[in-house]
mmCIF file of C-alpha atoms and ligand atoms in Angstrom:
data_model
loop_
_atom_site.group_PDB
_atom_site.id
_atom_site.type_symbol
_atom_site.label_atom_id
_atom_site.label_comp_id
_atom_site.label_asym_id
_atom_site.label_seq_id
_atom_site.Cartn_x
_atom_site.Cartn_y
_atom_site.Cartn_z
ATOM 1 C CA MET A 1 93.765 43.899 350.791
ATOM 2 C CA THR A 2 96.406 46.646 351.000
ATOM 3 C CA LEU A 3 95.900 48.471 347.722
ATOM 4 C CA GLN A 4 96.480 52.194 348.062
ATOM 5 C CA LEU A 5 95.466 54.561 345.278
ATOM 6 C CA THR A 6 95.906 58.326 345.357
ATOM 7 C CA ARG A 7 94.894 60.858 342.717
ATOM 8 C CA MET A 8 96.301 64.318 342.057
ATOM 9 C CA GLU A 9 96.377 66.806 339.204
ATOM 10 C CA GLU A 10 99.495 68.602 338.010
ATOM 11 C CA ASP A 11 99.963 70.825 334.952
ATOM 12 C CA GLY A 12 96.776 69.489 333.414
ATOM 13 C CA GLN A 13 97.696 65.823 333.874
ATOM 14 C CA LEU A 14 95.866 63.432 336.208
ATOM 15 C CA ILE A 15 98.320 61.351 338.200
ATOM 16 C CA PHE A 16 97.324 58.143 339.992
ATOM 17 C CA ARG A 17 99.911 56.609 342.306
ATOM 18 C CA PHE A 18 99.307 53.039 343.420
ATOM 19 C CA GLU A 19 100.896 50.606 345.813
ATOM 20 C CA ASP A 20 100.070 47.141 347.087
ATOM 21 C CA SER A 21 102.629 45.896 349.580
ATOM 22 C CA ASP A 22 101.161 42.345 349.496
ATOM 23 C CA CYS A 23 102.688 41.744 346.059
ATOM 24 C CA ASP A 24 105.350 44.484 345.873
ATOM 25 C CA LEU A 25 103.316 46.506 343.349
ATOM 26 C CA SER A 26 104.094 50.192 343.013
ATOM 27 C CA GLY A 27 103.687 52.536 340.115
ATOM 28 C CA VAL A 28 101.940 55.419 338.522
ATOM 29 C CA ILE A 29 99.289 56.018 335.872
ATOM 30 C CA VAL A 30 99.239 59.351 334.075
ATOM 31 C CA VAL A 31 96.163 60.521 332.180
ATOM 32 C CA ASP A 32 97.367 63.279 329.873
ATOM 33 C CA SER A 33 94.269 63.892 327.770
ATOM 34 C CA LEU A 34 90.697 62.647 327.544
ATOM 35 C CA ALA A 35 89.754 65.011 324.723
ATOM 36 C CA LEU A 36 89.530 62.366 322.016
ATOM 37 C CA GLY A 37 88.497 59.377 324.165
ATOM 38 C CA PRO A 38 89.758 57.264 327.075
ATOM 39 C CA ALA A 39 93.435 57.848 327.798
ATOM 40 C CA THR A 40 95.219 54.896 326.222
ATOM 41 C CA GLY A 41 98.851 53.812 326.298
ATOM 42 C CA GLY A 42 100.989 50.853 327.231
ATOM 43 C CA CYS A 43 102.055 49.614 330.634
ATOM 44 C CA ARG A 44 105.820 49.794 331.158
ATOM 45 C CA PHE A 45 107.422 47.378 333.643
ATOM 46 C CA TRP A 46 110.910 48.614 334.363
ATOM 47 C CA HIS A 47 113.611 49.282 336.969
ATOM 48 C CA TYR A 48 113.697 52.898 338.135
ATOM 49 C CA ASP A 49 116.272 54.512 340.414
ATOM 50 C CA ASP A 50 113.591 56.411 342.313
ATOM 51 C CA ALA A 51 109.940 57.472 342.296
ATOM 52 C CA ALA A 52 110.766 60.827 340.665
ATOM 53 C CA ALA A 53 112.406 59.142 337.660
ATOM 54 C CA MET A 54 109.406 56.835 337.307
ATOM 55 C CA LEU A 55 106.941 59.727 337.433
ATOM 56 C CA SER A 56 108.793 61.894 334.941
ATOM 57 C CA ASP A 57 109.047 58.942 332.507
ATOM 58 C CA ALA A 58 105.319 58.257 332.825
ATOM 59 C CA ARG A 59 104.409 61.914 332.312
ATOM 60 C CA ARG A 60 106.506 62.293 329.174
ATOM 61 C CA LEU A 61 105.240 58.998 327.784
ATOM 62 C CA ALA A 62 101.608 59.937 328.489
ATOM 63 C CA ARG A 63 101.990 63.250 326.623
ATOM 64 C CA GLY A 64 103.554 61.363 323.708
ATOM 65 C CA MET A 65 100.536 59.033 323.645
ATOM 66 C CA SER A 66 98.125 61.982 323.380
ATOM 67 C CA TYR A 67 100.032 63.216 320.341
ATOM 68 C CA LYS A 68 100.424 59.745 318.845
ATOM 69 C CA ASN A 69 96.748 58.837 319.180
ATOM 70 C CA ALA A 70 95.620 62.193 317.798
ATOM 71 C CA MET A 71 97.952 61.993 314.800
ATOM 72 C CA ALA A 72 96.857 58.429 314.060
ATOM 73 C CA GLY A 73 93.245 59.622 313.938
ATOM 74 C CA LEU A 74 92.211 57.353 316.820
ATOM 75 C CA PRO A 75 89.259 58.055 319.135
ATOM 76 C CA LEU A 76 91.597 57.834 322.126
ATOM 77 C CA GLY A 77 93.208 60.237 324.551
ATOM 78 C CA GLY A 78 96.721 59.819 325.901
ATOM 79 C CA GLY A 79 97.898 58.027 329.013
ATOM 80 C CA LYS A 80 100.566 55.676 330.274
ATOM 81 C CA SER A 81 101.183 53.395 333.209
ATOM 82 C CA VAL A 82 104.532 52.546 334.684
ATOM 83 C CA ILE A 83 105.127 49.768 337.210
ATOM 84 C CA ARG A 84 108.400 49.568 339.106
ATOM 85 C CA ARG A 85 109.995 46.181 338.555
ATOM 86 C CA PRO A 86 110.639 44.766 342.051
ATOM 87 C CA ASP A 87 114.194 43.810 342.984
ATOM 88 C CA GLY A 88 114.675 40.090 343.552
ATOM 89 C CA THR A 89 111.956 37.480 343.160
ATOM 90 C CA PHE A 90 108.281 38.362 342.994
ATOM 91 C CA ASP A 91 104.949 36.795 342.048
ATOM 92 C CA ARG A 92 104.345 38.211 338.559
ATOM 93 C CA ALA A 93 100.724 37.022 338.286
ATOM 94 C CA ALA A 94 99.818 38.468 341.699
ATOM 95 C CA LEU A 95 101.433 41.771 340.744
ATOM 96 C CA PHE A 96 99.520 42.102 337.457
ATOM 97 C CA ARG A 97 96.269 41.001 339.148
ATOM 98 C CA ALA A 98 96.748 43.838 341.624
ATOM 99 C CA PHE A 99 97.434 46.226 338.732
ATOM 100 C CA GLY A 100 94.153 45.061 337.174
ATOM 101 C CA ARG A 101 92.363 46.052 340.383
ATOM 102 C CA VAL A 102 93.927 49.518 340.102
ATOM 103 C CA LEU A 103 92.548 49.906 336.559
ATOM 104 C CA GLU A 104 89.139 48.696 337.714
ATOM 105 C CA GLU A 105 89.175 51.249 340.527
ATOM 106 C CA ILE A 106 90.022 54.082 338.083
ATOM 107 C CA GLY A 107 87.037 52.962 336.059
ATOM 108 C CA GLY A 108 87.857 53.311 332.358
ATOM 109 C CA ASP A 109 89.457 56.749 331.971
ATOM 110 C CA TYR A 110 92.714 54.846 331.334
ATOM 111 C CA LEU A 111 93.055 51.786 329.069
ATOM 112 C CA ALA A 112 96.258 49.705 329.284
ATOM 113 C CA ALA A 113 98.125 47.470 326.838
ATOM 114 C CA GLU A 114 101.688 46.119 326.491
ATOM 115 C CA ASP A 115 104.825 48.230 326.522
ATOM 116 C CA VAL A 116 108.466 47.575 327.350
ATOM 117 C CA GLY A 117 108.647 44.724 329.876
ATOM 118 C CA THR A 118 105.058 43.486 329.571
ATOM 119 C CA THR A 119 103.541 40.685 327.467
ATOM 120 C CA PRO A 120 100.141 39.556 326.137
ATOM 121 C CA ARG A 121 100.127 36.991 328.981
ATOM 122 C CA ASP A 122 100.452 39.819 331.547
ATOM 123 C CA MET A 123 97.517 41.590 329.890
ATOM 124 C CA GLU A 124 95.437 38.393 330.179
ATOM 125 C CA VAL A 125 96.156 38.365 333.907
ATOM 126 C CA VAL A 126 95.114 42.035 334.140
ATOM 127 C CA ARG A 127 91.911 41.202 332.210
ATOM 128 C CA SER A 128 90.960 38.692 334.915
ATOM 129 C CA GLN A 129 90.290 41.776 337.099
ATOM 130 C CA THR A 130 89.059 44.452 334.679
ATOM 131 C CA PRO A 131 87.812 45.071 331.115
ATOM 132 C CA PHE A 132 90.039 48.166 330.802
ATOM 133 C CA VAL A 133 92.997 46.395 329.179
ATOM 134 C CA PHE A 134 93.849 45.405 325.589
ATOM 135 C CA GLY A 135 96.628 43.680 323.665
ATOM 136 C CA LEU A 136 95.066 40.299 324.470
ATOM 137 C CA PRO A 137 95.517 37.227 322.257
ATOM 138 C CA ALA A 138 92.789 37.284 319.586
ATOM 139 C CA ASP A 139 91.072 34.970 317.075
ATOM 140 C CA ALA A 140 92.572 34.731 313.590
ATOM 141 C CA ASP A 141 90.794 37.641 311.906
ATOM 142 C CA GLN A 142 90.251 39.896 314.902
ATOM 143 C CA ALA A 143 92.604 42.668 315.981
ATOM 144 C CA GLY A 144 94.465 41.983 319.202
ATOM 145 C CA GLY A 145 97.518 40.320 320.634
ATOM 146 C CA ASP A 146 101.089 41.581 320.633
ATOM 147 C CA PRO A 147 101.169 45.077 319.054
ATOM 148 C CA SER A 148 104.912 44.871 318.247
ATOM 149 C CA PRO A 149 104.653 43.433 314.695
ATOM 150 C CA TRP A 150 102.295 46.281 313.744
ATOM 151 C CA THR A 151 104.668 48.817 315.270
ATOM 152 C CA ALA A 152 107.535 47.281 313.298
ATOM 153 C CA LEU A 153 105.474 47.423 310.087
ATOM 154 C CA GLY A 154 104.648 51.124 310.581
ATOM 155 C CA VAL A 155 108.297 51.954 311.271
ATOM 156 C CA PHE A 156 109.386 49.906 308.255
ATOM 157 C CA LEU A 157 106.945 51.794 305.988
ATOM 158 C CA SER A 158 108.136 55.120 307.442
ATOM 159 C CA ILE A 159 111.770 54.215 306.790
ATOM 160 C CA ALA A 160 110.953 53.157 303.229
ATOM 161 C CA HIS A 161 109.187 56.496 302.757
ATOM 162 C CA VAL A 162 112.053 58.699 303.942
ATOM 163 C CA CYS A 163 114.667 56.675 302.080
ATOM 164 C CA ALA A 164 112.634 57.029 298.871
ATOM 165 C CA ARG A 165 112.233 60.739 299.605
ATOM 166 C CA ARG A 166 116.017 61.028 299.669
ATOM 167 C CA GLY A 167 116.191 59.114 296.374
ATOM 168 C CA ARG A 168 117.714 56.001 297.900
ATOM 169 C CA PRO A 169 115.689 52.770 297.858
ATOM 170 C CA LEU A 170 115.990 50.383 300.791
ATOM 171 C CA SER A 171 117.934 47.934 298.623
ATOM 172 C CA GLN A 172 120.753 50.523 298.436
ATOM 173 C CA SER A 173 120.513 51.707 302.044
ATOM 174 C CA ARG A 174 122.647 50.933 305.056
ATOM 175 C CA ILE A 175 120.671 51.120 308.300
ATOM 176 C CA ALA A 176 121.699 50.998 311.971
ATOM 177 C CA VAL A 177 119.144 49.520 314.376
ATOM 178 C CA GLN A 178 119.590 50.232 318.104
ATOM 179 C CA GLY A 179 117.706 47.725 320.294
ATOM 180 C CA LEU A 180 116.764 44.266 319.084
ATOM 181 C CA GLY A 181 113.690 43.531 321.180
ATOM 182 C CA SER A 182 110.189 42.728 319.924
ATOM 183 C CA VAL A 183 110.067 45.678 317.516
ATOM 184 C CA GLY A 184 113.753 46.085 316.622
ATOM 185 C CA ALA A 185 114.301 42.435 315.648
ATOM 186 C CA ASP A 186 111.106 42.330 313.575
ATOM 187 C CA LEU A 187 112.089 45.596 311.874
ATOM 188 C CA CYS A 188 115.523 44.146 311.016
ATOM 189 C CA ARG A 189 113.920 41.132 309.323
ATOM 190 C CA ARG A 190 111.674 43.398 307.234
ATOM 191 C CA LEU A 191 114.551 45.710 306.258
ATOM 192 C CA GLN A 192 116.797 42.801 305.372
ATOM 193 C CA GLY A 193 113.972 41.298 303.297
ATOM 194 C CA ALA A 194 113.819 44.584 301.356
ATOM 195 C CA GLY A 195 117.562 44.410 300.658
ATOM 196 C CA ALA A 196 118.954 46.877 303.219
ATOM 197 C CA ALA A 197 122.367 46.274 304.801
ATOM 198 C CA LEU A 198 122.123 46.243 308.606
ATOM 199 C CA VAL A 199 124.321 47.344 311.500
ATOM 200 C CA VAL A 200 122.827 46.394 314.882
ATOM 201 C CA ALA A 201 123.423 46.621 318.644
ATOM 202 C CA ASP A 202 121.729 45.627 321.864
ATOM 203 C CA VAL A 203 122.863 45.976 325.470
ATOM 204 C CA HIS A 204 122.049 42.270 325.794
ATOM 205 C CA PRO A 205 124.641 40.617 323.497
ATOM 206 C CA GLU A 206 122.502 37.457 323.225
ATOM 207 C CA ALA A 207 119.786 39.486 321.434
ATOM 208 C CA ALA A 208 122.274 40.454 318.700
ATOM 209 C CA GLU A 209 123.616 36.905 318.573
ATOM 210 C CA ARG A 210 120.095 35.488 318.155
ATOM 211 C CA LEU A 211 119.464 37.806 315.224
ATOM 212 C CA ARG A 212 122.843 37.058 313.627
ATOM 213 C CA THR A 213 121.936 33.373 313.429
ATOM 214 C CA THR A 214 118.871 34.205 311.280
ATOM 215 C CA ILE A 215 119.895 37.113 308.995
ATOM 216 C CA PRO A 216 123.166 38.773 307.917
ATOM 217 C CA VAL A 217 123.905 41.711 310.246
ATOM 218 C CA GLU A 218 127.002 43.544 311.414
ATOM 219 C CA VAL A 219 126.987 43.681 315.212
ATOM 220 C CA VAL A 220 128.587 46.729 316.858
ATOM 221 C CA SER A 221 128.876 47.987 320.420
ATOM 222 C CA PRO A 222 125.760 49.647 321.928
ATOM 223 C CA ALA A 223 127.974 52.625 322.809
ATOM 224 C CA ALA A 224 128.848 53.194 319.140
ATOM 225 C CA ILE A 225 125.713 52.289 317.178
ATOM 226 C CA HIS A 226 124.423 55.874 316.894
ATOM 227 C CA ALA A 227 127.712 56.957 315.258
ATOM 228 C CA SER A 228 127.679 54.196 312.614
ATOM 229 C CA ASP A 229 128.490 55.098 309.026
ATOM 230 C CA VAL A 230 124.972 54.493 307.714
ATOM 231 C CA ASP A 231 122.215 56.259 305.780
ATOM 232 C CA LEU A 232 119.611 55.908 308.527
ATOM 233 C CA PHE A 233 119.708 55.416 312.288
ATOM 234 C CA ALA A 234 116.699 53.587 313.790
ATOM 235 C CA PRO A 235 116.400 53.978 317.593
ATOM 236 C CA CYS A 236 114.362 50.997 318.828
ATOM 237 C CA ALA A 237 115.564 50.814 322.452
ATOM 238 C CA LEU A 238 114.510 53.257 325.170
ATOM 239 C CA GLY A 239 113.963 57.021 325.078
ATOM 240 C CA ALA A 240 116.355 59.996 325.040
ATOM 241 C CA GLY A 241 118.861 58.314 322.675
ATOM 242 C CA LEU A 242 119.018 61.502 320.605
ATOM 243 C CA ASN A 243 120.739 64.082 322.776
ATOM 244 C CA GLU A 244 123.480 66.714 322.894
ATOM 245 C CA VAL A 245 126.148 64.012 323.173
ATOM 246 C CA THR A 246 124.966 61.574 320.480
ATOM 247 C CA ILE A 247 123.662 63.993 317.817
ATOM 248 C CA PRO A 248 127.042 65.626 317.064
ATOM 249 C CA GLN A 249 128.532 62.124 316.642
ATOM 250 C CA MET A 250 125.898 60.879 314.201
ATOM 251 C CA ARG A 251 126.837 60.239 310.586
ATOM 252 C CA ALA A 252 123.374 59.131 309.375
ATOM 253 C CA ARG A 253 121.382 61.802 307.521
ATOM 254 C CA LEU A 254 118.058 60.182 308.456
ATOM 255 C CA VAL A 255 116.580 59.056 311.789
ATOM 256 C CA ALA A 256 113.431 56.933 312.053
ATOM 257 C CA GLY A 257 112.704 54.340 314.711
ATOM 258 C CA ALA A 258 110.256 52.807 317.151
ATOM 259 C CA ALA A 259 111.432 54.112 320.514
ATOM 260 C CA ASN A 260 109.113 56.500 322.332
ATOM 261 C CA ASN A 261 110.521 59.916 323.297
ATOM 262 C CA GLN A 262 113.683 59.595 321.240
ATOM 263 C CA LEU A 263 114.601 63.251 321.741
ATOM 264 C CA ALA A 264 116.055 63.966 325.184
ATOM 265 C CA THR A 265 114.787 67.575 324.970
ATOM 266 C CA GLN A 266 112.948 69.740 322.457
ATOM 267 C CA ALA A 267 116.253 71.514 321.731
ATOM 268 C CA ASP A 268 117.549 68.248 320.268
ATOM 269 C CA ALA A 269 115.029 68.536 317.419
ATOM 270 C CA THR A 270 116.676 71.841 316.494
ATOM 271 C CA LEU A 271 120.133 70.309 316.852
ATOM 272 C CA LEU A 272 119.210 67.564 314.365
ATOM 273 C CA HIS A 273 117.631 70.089 312.011
ATOM 274 C CA GLU A 274 120.713 72.318 312.086
ATOM 275 C CA ARG A 275 122.923 69.354 311.270
ATOM 276 C CA GLY A 276 120.739 68.577 308.238
ATOM 277 C CA ILE A 277 119.549 65.289 309.743
ATOM 278 C CA LEU A 278 115.944 64.498 308.822
ATOM 279 C CA TYR A 279 114.149 63.237 311.931
ATOM 280 C CA VAL A 280 110.935 61.245 311.596
ATOM 281 C CA PRO A 281 108.855 62.121 314.701
ATOM 282 C CA ASP A 282 108.679 58.966 316.793
ATOM 283 C CA PHE A 283 104.976 59.136 317.528
ATOM 284 C CA VAL A 284 104.139 59.354 313.826
ATOM 285 C CA ALA A 285 106.241 56.335 312.800
ATOM 286 C CA ASN A 286 105.544 54.054 315.760
ATOM 287 C CA ALA A 287 101.718 54.273 315.839
ATOM 288 C CA GLY A 288 101.161 50.766 314.419
ATOM 289 C CA GLY A 289 100.928 49.128 317.839
ATOM 290 C CA ILE A 290 98.372 51.550 319.234
ATOM 291 C CA ILE A 291 96.382 51.331 315.990
ATOM 292 C CA ASN A 292 96.122 47.590 316.663
ATOM 293 C CA VAL A 293 95.143 48.196 320.305
ATOM 294 C CA ALA A 294 92.497 50.730 319.215
ATOM 295 C CA ALA A 295 91.098 48.250 316.683
ATOM 296 C CA GLU A 296 90.787 45.643 319.426
ATOM 297 C CA TYR A 297 88.980 48.173 321.634
ATOM 298 C CA LEU A 298 86.659 49.117 318.748
ATOM 299 C CA GLY A 299 86.074 45.477 317.655
ATOM 300 C CA HIS A 300 87.736 45.925 314.237
ATOM 301 C CA ASP A 301 89.436 43.176 312.247
ATOM 302 C CA ARG A 302 93.047 42.742 311.184
ATOM 303 C CA GLY A 303 92.344 43.959 307.636
ATOM 304 C CA MET A 304 91.380 47.349 309.037
ATOM 305 C CA VAL A 305 94.555 47.442 311.125
ATOM 306 C CA HIS A 306 96.610 46.630 308.028
ATOM 307 C CA ASP A 307 94.980 49.477 306.075
ATOM 308 C CA ALA A 308 95.363 51.960 308.944
ATOM 309 C CA VAL A 309 99.053 51.136 309.438
ATOM 310 C CA HIS A 310 99.639 51.612 305.696
ATOM 311 C CA ARG A 311 98.273 55.150 306.055
ATOM 312 C CA ILE A 312 101.216 56.103 308.331
ATOM 313 C CA PRO A 313 103.562 57.124 305.441
ATOM 314 C CA GLY A 314 100.862 59.443 304.066
ATOM 315 C CA ARG A 315 100.615 61.228 307.418
ATOM 316 C CA LEU A 316 104.390 61.343 307.625
ATOM 317 C CA ALA A 317 104.517 62.928 304.163
ATOM 318 C CA GLN A 318 102.174 65.702 305.396
ATOM 319 C CA VAL A 319 104.473 66.395 308.351
ATOM 320 C CA LEU A 320 107.613 66.416 306.227
ATOM 321 C CA ASP A 321 106.036 68.595 303.512
ATOM 322 C CA ARG A 322 104.951 71.128 306.120
ATOM 323 C CA ALA A 323 108.397 71.043 307.768
ATOM 324 C CA GLU A 324 110.116 71.601 304.424
ATOM 325 C CA ALA A 325 107.771 74.457 303.514
ATOM 326 C CA SER A 326 108.307 76.201 306.867
ATOM 327 C CA ARG A 327 111.996 75.247 307.156
ATOM 328 C CA THR A 328 111.390 73.917 310.654
ATOM 329 C CA SER A 329 112.069 70.566 312.234
ATOM 330 C CA PRO A 330 109.534 67.769 311.591
ATOM 331 C CA ALA A 331 109.365 67.241 315.374
ATOM 332 C CA GLN A 332 108.049 70.762 315.911
ATOM 333 C CA VAL A 333 105.594 70.429 313.041
ATOM 334 C CA ALA A 334 104.234 67.092 314.304
ATOM 335 C CA ASP A 335 103.769 68.513 317.824
ATOM 336 C CA VAL A 336 101.837 71.473 316.424
ATOM 337 C CA MET A 337 99.664 69.235 314.224
ATOM 338 C CA ALA A 338 98.848 66.931 317.162
ATOM 339 C CA ARG A 339 98.029 69.866 319.435
ATOM 340 C CA GLU A 340 95.749 71.316 316.744
ATOM 341 C CA LEU A 341 93.828 68.021 316.525
ATOM 342 C CA ILE A 342 93.469 67.806 320.320
ATOM 343 C CA ALA A 343 92.468 71.469 320.629
ATOM 344 C CA ARG A 344 89.789 70.998 317.977
ATOM 345 C CA ALA A 345 88.360 68.035 319.900
ATOM 346 C CA THR A 346 88.622 69.888 323.208
ATOM 347 C CA GLY A 347 86.716 72.844 321.742
ATOM 348 C CA ALA A 348 83.999 70.562 320.399
ATOM 349 C CA MET A 349 83.690 68.872 323.785
ATOM 350 C CA ALA A 350 83.481 72.142 325.669
ATOM 351 C CA GLU A 351 80.649 73.182 323.360
ATOM 352 C CA ASN A 352 78.839 69.906 324.058
ATOM 353 C CA GLU A 353 79.629 70.073 327.783
ATOM 354 C CA GLY A 354 80.828 66.507 327.474
ATOM 355 C CA LYS A 355 83.433 64.677 329.532
ATOM 356 C CA ARG A 356 86.162 66.781 331.058
ATOM 357 C CA PRO A 357 88.961 67.490 328.564
ATOM 358 C CA LEU A 358 92.242 67.448 330.413
HETATM 359 P P1 NAI B 1 111.726 45.430 324.075
HETATM 360 O O1 NAI B 1 111.857 45.566 325.553
HETATM 361 O O2 NAI B 1 111.204 44.169 323.501
HETATM 362 O O3 NAI B 1 113.132 45.727 323.373
HETATM 363 C C1 NAI B 1 113.989 46.762 323.726
HETATM 364 C C2 NAI B 1 115.400 46.269 323.419
HETATM 365 O O4 NAI B 1 116.298 47.363 323.524
HETATM 366 C C3 NAI B 1 115.885 45.189 324.385
HETATM 367 O O5 NAI B 1 116.419 44.103 323.645
HETATM 368 C C4 NAI B 1 116.970 45.913 325.195
HETATM 369 O O6 NAI B 1 117.993 45.035 325.627
HETATM 370 C C5 NAI B 1 117.484 46.916 324.188
HETATM 371 N N1 NAI B 1 118.149 48.073 324.751
HETATM 372 C C6 NAI B 1 117.826 48.798 325.853
HETATM 373 N N2 NAI B 1 118.676 49.829 326.003
HETATM 374 C C7 NAI B 1 119.534 49.768 324.958
HETATM 375 C C8 NAI B 1 120.639 50.574 324.526
HETATM 376 N N3 NAI B 1 121.030 51.651 325.202
HETATM 377 N N4 NAI B 1 121.309 50.205 323.412
HETATM 378 C C9 NAI B 1 120.949 49.116 322.701
HETATM 379 N N5 NAI B 1 119.900 48.315 323.066
HETATM 380 C C10 NAI B 1 119.224 48.652 324.162
HETATM 381 O O7 NAI B 1 110.841 46.679 323.614
HETATM 382 P P2 NAI B 1 110.019 46.850 322.276
HETATM 383 O O8 NAI B 1 108.621 46.446 322.490
HETATM 384 O O9 NAI B 1 110.802 46.279 321.142
HETATM 385 O O10 NAI B 1 109.990 48.450 322.138
HETATM 386 C C11 NAI B 1 111.140 49.165 321.717
HETATM 387 C C12 NAI B 1 110.848 50.659 321.788
HETATM 388 O O11 NAI B 1 109.731 50.965 320.955
HETATM 389 C C13 NAI B 1 110.474 51.174 323.190
HETATM 390 O O12 NAI B 1 110.960 52.473 323.353
HETATM 391 C C14 NAI B 1 108.960 51.202 323.163
HETATM 392 O O13 NAI B 1 108.425 52.137 324.067
HETATM 393 C C15 NAI B 1 108.719 51.608 321.725
HETATM 394 N N6 NAI B 1 107.415 51.215 321.230
HETATM 395 C C16 NAI B 1 107.057 49.906 321.236
HETATM 396 C C17 NAI B 1 105.824 49.531 320.773
HETATM 397 C C18 NAI B 1 105.421 48.101 320.693
HETATM 398 O O14 NAI B 1 104.402 47.810 320.014
HETATM 399 N N7 NAI B 1 106.137 47.184 321.306
HETATM 400 C C19 NAI B 1 104.852 50.541 320.298
HETATM 401 C C20 NAI B 1 105.380 51.881 320.233
HETATM 402 C C21 NAI B 1 106.614 52.200 320.723
#
């Protein structure tokens, strides 16, 4: 056994680095906050140029999970794991078994589930080594399985809410969807079902082609999708798609999508606000998946997940009302609201001398 696990703390985050040369496993787990419960967030399996890029992605994603879980009212802290996708061939089952041993070693402060690049099958393999993983296939009425459809539902409801807020029903809206993976493709089907006209793009042309064979969509280049002449732009690919280059080129007046960390920097929230583009904070709209994961962890059924996901537009309305009243960007307001919720829990824990609040 060659598993190596190191632990360090930086700027209030716990960072676990792990490596197992037997199966080419290497990655990092970041525990951002334990104030509301075990740090929970998906496991990303992705190519990274170097260890620094992997760590900074994990740290940003873990912080986003703290905010997302707090805003969704879940008894969970924030964390994230990132595994470097090996170059060339590798034994996927051996790699995820080794990752399961890492989670077991950490002992429950971090709970994993699917994210970009991982599947319910991978989570089953992880479960063979540890109970600290969710997103597993479930019986008919129980919560569990692939979180993506719930994420797509929450984003769909958020989009319907902001379109209605701007006095334009979905049936009269033109929407650009960037990224046609598990969430993006599902979202497109829901939007098309509600009568929206769709413009889509994916860096893998076959993903767009697959969708075009099932519903009417206009396919455009991934380099141009953000500048489409549409009412709403829905980023459903990877993070940092909203930045100083893309924002000035955008013609949509609304942005709402599934991708985590859509803003490249905090300054981009201001840039959107100054251009009069209403931005739906990503972690408010895309909480459906983690709501499903939390329900699995808590032993809830699908009906409860359905109800909780339908509460997302109500929370979004609170954020947007507060942003309008204070004339600030919804991103700033959502961050403040999430931090308030975490601070309240941290204060309560300190009083009770409970588990350490990171
Ligand atoms: P996925 O991996 O199934 O799909 C991502 C798609 O985006 C792929 O088809 C990929 O080819 C495409 N893509 C990547 N870069 C692109 C670019 N520059 N332009 C156009 N297309 C591009 O991932 P999934 O699960 O659909 O997630 C999408 C986003 O939503 C990710 O940022 C993820 O972190 C976030 N998210 C997903 C949740 C879930 O339940 N799956 C939950 C919450 C957030």
